Coordinates of C-alpha atoms in Angstrom, one line a residue:
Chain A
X441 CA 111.4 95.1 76.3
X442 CA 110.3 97.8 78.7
X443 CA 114.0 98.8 80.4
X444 CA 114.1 99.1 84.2
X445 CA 116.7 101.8 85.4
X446 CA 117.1 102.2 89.1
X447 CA 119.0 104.9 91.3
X448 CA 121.6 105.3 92.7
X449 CA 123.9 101.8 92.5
X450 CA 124.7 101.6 95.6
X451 CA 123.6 103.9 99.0
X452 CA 125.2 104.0 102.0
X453 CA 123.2 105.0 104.9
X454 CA 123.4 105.1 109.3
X455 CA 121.6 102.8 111.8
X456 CA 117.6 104.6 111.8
X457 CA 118.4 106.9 108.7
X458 CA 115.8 106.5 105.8
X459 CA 116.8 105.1 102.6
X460 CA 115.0 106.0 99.4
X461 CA 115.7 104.0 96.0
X462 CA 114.3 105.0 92.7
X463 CA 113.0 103.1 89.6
X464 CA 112.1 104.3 86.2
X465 CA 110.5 102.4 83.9
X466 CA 111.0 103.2 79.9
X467 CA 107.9 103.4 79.2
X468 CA 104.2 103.8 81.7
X469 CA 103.2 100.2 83.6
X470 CA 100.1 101.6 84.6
X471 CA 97.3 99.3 83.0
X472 CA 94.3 101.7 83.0
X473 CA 91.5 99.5 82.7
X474 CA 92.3 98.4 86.6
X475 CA 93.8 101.4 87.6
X476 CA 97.0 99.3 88.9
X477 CA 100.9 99.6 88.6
X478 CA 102.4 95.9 87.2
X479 CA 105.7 97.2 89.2
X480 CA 107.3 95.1 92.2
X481 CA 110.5 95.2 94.7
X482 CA 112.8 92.7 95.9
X483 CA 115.2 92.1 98.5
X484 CA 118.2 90.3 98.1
X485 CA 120.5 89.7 100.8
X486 CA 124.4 88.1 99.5
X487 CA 123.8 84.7 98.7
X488 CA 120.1 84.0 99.2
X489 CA 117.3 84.0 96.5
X490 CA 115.2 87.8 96.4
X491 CA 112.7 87.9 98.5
X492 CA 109.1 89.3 97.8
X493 CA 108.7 93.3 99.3
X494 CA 106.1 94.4 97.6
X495 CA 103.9 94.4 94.8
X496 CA 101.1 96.1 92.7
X497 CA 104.1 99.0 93.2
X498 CA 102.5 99.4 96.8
X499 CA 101.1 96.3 98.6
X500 CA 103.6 94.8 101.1
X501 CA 103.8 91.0 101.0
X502 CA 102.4 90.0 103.7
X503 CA 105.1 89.7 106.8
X504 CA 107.3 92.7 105.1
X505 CA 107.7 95.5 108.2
X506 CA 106.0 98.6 107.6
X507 CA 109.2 100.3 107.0
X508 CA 109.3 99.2 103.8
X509 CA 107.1 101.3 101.1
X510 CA 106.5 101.3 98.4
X511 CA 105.1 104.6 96.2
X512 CA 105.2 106.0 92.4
X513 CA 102.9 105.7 89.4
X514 CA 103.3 105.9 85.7
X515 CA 107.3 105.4 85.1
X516 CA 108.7 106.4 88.6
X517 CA 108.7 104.6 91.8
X518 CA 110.0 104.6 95.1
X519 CA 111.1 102.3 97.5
X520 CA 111.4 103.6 101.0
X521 CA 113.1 102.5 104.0
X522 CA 112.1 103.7 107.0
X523 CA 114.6 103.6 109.8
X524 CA 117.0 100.8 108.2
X525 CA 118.2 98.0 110.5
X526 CA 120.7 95.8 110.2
X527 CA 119.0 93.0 108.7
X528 CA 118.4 95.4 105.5
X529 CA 121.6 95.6 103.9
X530 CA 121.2 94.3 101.0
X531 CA 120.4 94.2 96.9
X532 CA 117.0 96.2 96.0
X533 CA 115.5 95.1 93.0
X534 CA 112.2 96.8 91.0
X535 CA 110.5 94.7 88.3
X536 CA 108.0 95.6 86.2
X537 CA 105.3 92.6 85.3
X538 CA 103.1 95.3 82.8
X539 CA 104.4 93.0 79.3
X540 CA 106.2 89.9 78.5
X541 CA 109.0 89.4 79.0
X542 CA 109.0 90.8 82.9
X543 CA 112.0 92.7 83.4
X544 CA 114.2 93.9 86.4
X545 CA 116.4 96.9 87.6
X546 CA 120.1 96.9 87.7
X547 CA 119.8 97.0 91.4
X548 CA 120.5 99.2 94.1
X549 CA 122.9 98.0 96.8
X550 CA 122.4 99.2 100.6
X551 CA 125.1 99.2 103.1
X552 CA 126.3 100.8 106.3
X553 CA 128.2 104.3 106.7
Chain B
X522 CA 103.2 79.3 100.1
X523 CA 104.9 76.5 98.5
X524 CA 109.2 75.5 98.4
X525 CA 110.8 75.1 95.5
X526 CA 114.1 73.3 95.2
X527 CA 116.3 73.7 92.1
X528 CA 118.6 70.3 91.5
X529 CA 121.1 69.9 88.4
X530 CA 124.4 69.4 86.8
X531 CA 126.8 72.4 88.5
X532 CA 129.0 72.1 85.3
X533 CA 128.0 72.1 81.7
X534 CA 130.2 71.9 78.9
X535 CA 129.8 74.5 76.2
X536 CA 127.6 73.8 73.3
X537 CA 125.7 71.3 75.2
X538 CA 122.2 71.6 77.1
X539 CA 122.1 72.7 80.4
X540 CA 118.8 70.9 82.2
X541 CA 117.6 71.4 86.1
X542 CA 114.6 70.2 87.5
X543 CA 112.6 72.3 90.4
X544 CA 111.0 70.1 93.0
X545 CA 107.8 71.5 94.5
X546 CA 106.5 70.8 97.9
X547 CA 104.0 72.3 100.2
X548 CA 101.6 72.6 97.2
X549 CA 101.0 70.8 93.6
X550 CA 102.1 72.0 90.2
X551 CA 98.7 70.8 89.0
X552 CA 97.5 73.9 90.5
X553 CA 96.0 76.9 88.7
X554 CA 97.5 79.0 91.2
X555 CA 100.8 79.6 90.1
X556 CA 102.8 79.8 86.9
X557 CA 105.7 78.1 87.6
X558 CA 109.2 80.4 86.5
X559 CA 112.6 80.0 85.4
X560 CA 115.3 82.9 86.2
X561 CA 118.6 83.4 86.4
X562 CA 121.2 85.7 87.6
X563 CA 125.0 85.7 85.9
X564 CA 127.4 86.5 89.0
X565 CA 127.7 90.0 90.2
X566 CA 124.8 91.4 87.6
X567 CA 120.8 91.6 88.3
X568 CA 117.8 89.1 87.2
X569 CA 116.9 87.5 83.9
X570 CA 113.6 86.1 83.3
X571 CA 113.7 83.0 81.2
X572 CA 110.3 81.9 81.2
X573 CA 106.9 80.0 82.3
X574 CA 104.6 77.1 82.4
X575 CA 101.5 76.8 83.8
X576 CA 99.8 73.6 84.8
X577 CA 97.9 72.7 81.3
X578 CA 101.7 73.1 79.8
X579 CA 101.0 76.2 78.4
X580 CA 104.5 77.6 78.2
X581 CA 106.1 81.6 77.5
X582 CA 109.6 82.3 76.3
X583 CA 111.8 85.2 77.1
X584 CA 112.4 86.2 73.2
X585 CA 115.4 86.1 73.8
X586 CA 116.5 83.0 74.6
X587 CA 113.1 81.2 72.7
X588 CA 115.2 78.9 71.3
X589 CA 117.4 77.6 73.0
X590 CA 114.8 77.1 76.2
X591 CA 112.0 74.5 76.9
X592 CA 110.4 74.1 80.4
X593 CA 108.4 71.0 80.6
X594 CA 105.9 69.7 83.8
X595 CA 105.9 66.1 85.4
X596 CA 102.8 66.2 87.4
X597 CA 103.7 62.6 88.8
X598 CA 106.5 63.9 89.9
X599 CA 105.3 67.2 91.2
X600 CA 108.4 68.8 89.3
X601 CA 109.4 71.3 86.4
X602 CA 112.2 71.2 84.1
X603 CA 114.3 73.8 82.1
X604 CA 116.2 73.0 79.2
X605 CA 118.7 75.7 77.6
X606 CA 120.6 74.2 74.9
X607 CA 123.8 75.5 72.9
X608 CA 125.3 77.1 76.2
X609 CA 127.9 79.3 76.6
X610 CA 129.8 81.1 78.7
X611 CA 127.3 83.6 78.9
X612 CA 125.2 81.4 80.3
X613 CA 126.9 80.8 83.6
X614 CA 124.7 81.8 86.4
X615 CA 122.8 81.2 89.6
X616 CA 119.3 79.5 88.1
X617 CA 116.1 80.2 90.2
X618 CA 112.9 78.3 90.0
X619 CA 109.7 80.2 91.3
X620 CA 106.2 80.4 91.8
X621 CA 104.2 83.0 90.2
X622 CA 101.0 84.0 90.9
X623 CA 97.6 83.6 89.4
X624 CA 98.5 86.0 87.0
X625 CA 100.8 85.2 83.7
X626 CA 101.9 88.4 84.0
X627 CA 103.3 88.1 87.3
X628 CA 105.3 89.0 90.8
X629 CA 107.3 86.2 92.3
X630 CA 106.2 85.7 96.2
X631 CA 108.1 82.1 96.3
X632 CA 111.9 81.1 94.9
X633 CA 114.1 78.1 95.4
X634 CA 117.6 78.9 96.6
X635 CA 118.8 78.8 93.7
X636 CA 121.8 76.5 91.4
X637 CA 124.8 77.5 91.0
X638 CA 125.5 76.3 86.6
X639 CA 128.9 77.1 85.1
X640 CA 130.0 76.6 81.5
X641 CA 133.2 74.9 81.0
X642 CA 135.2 75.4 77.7

């Protein structure tokens, strides 16, 4: 199974400040014959079901703000928050889709200074 | 988008088979739009991905957990099912049904809230 490590655990950040969450993946989820990155992030806020950020490592599901990117190739990614609200503190999840089974990140948790 | 609605037993004893049914609305499961997915999440820890079937009943197995599980389609019923037999603690968790994509290999754009299974000794 390809392992999904994300950094840090948990990042606490201000009202407006940008929040930046890593992934690795243990090995690349490039798939070269289409040029695309099988990677995609999650929100979860406490006690709902994740919801769909982004996918193809940087396509935002339709809806998502535009503070929300998503960057990275090979085995690292990025998720970027631009300007965090309040409505963004929550669980950030990366999963990689590239071979079976699809795996996920520990998760990075987002909260208020 | 479709909604998905996971329904179920809340308490399973151990060594017995856990089984949930996801209601679909909004769309059919006789579509060949989706792969319809079982995960799960034990509380406090991340995402497991348990497996797939698509409309035709073409299924795929997390490795594993390929023998314990079984997800079956009732296209009357517009519903899938997941089976996990021989449960054990380990195997308490929130359990999500979702819509893939087109793609077996897939992101998840649609989940049910989710059902809340604990394993009683």
């Amino acid at each position: 199974d390809i392992v999904m490590t994300q950094s840090p655990d948990s990042l606490a950040v201000s009202l407006g400040e940008r929040a930046t969450i890593n992934c690795r993946s243990s090995q690349s989820v490039l798939y070269s014959p289409n040029n695309k990155e099988y990677l995609a992030w999650y929100q979860q806020r406490p006690g709902q079901p994740p919801a769909l950020l982004i996918y193809w490592a940087s396509t935002r599901e339709s809806g998502v703000p535009d503070r929300f990117r998503g960057s990275g190739s090979g085995t690292d990614f990025t998720l970027t928050i631009s300007g965090v609200q309040a409505e963004d503190v929550a669980t950030y999840y990366c999963q990689q889709y590239y071979t079976n089974p699809p795996t996920f990140g520990q998760g990075t948790r987002v909260e208020f200074k | 988008q479709v909604q998905l609605q996971e329904s179920g037993p809340g308490l399973v004893k151990a060594s017995e088979t856990l089984s949930l049914t996801c209601t679909v609305s909004g769309g059919s499961v006789s579509t060949s739009s989706y792969y319809w997915t079982w995960l799960r999440q034990p509380p406090g820890k991340g995402l497991e991905w348990l497996g797939y079937i698509y409309y035709r009943g073409t299924t795929n197995y997390n490795p594993s957990l390929k023998s314990r599980v079984t997800i079956s389609i009732d296209t009357s019923k517009n519903q899938f099912s997941l089976r996990l037999s021989s449960v054990t603690a380990a195997d308490t968790a929130v359990y999500y049904c979702a819509g893939g994509t087109v793609y077996s290999s897939s992101w998840y754009p649609d989940w049910g809230q989710g059902a809340r299974v604990a394993i009683s000794s």
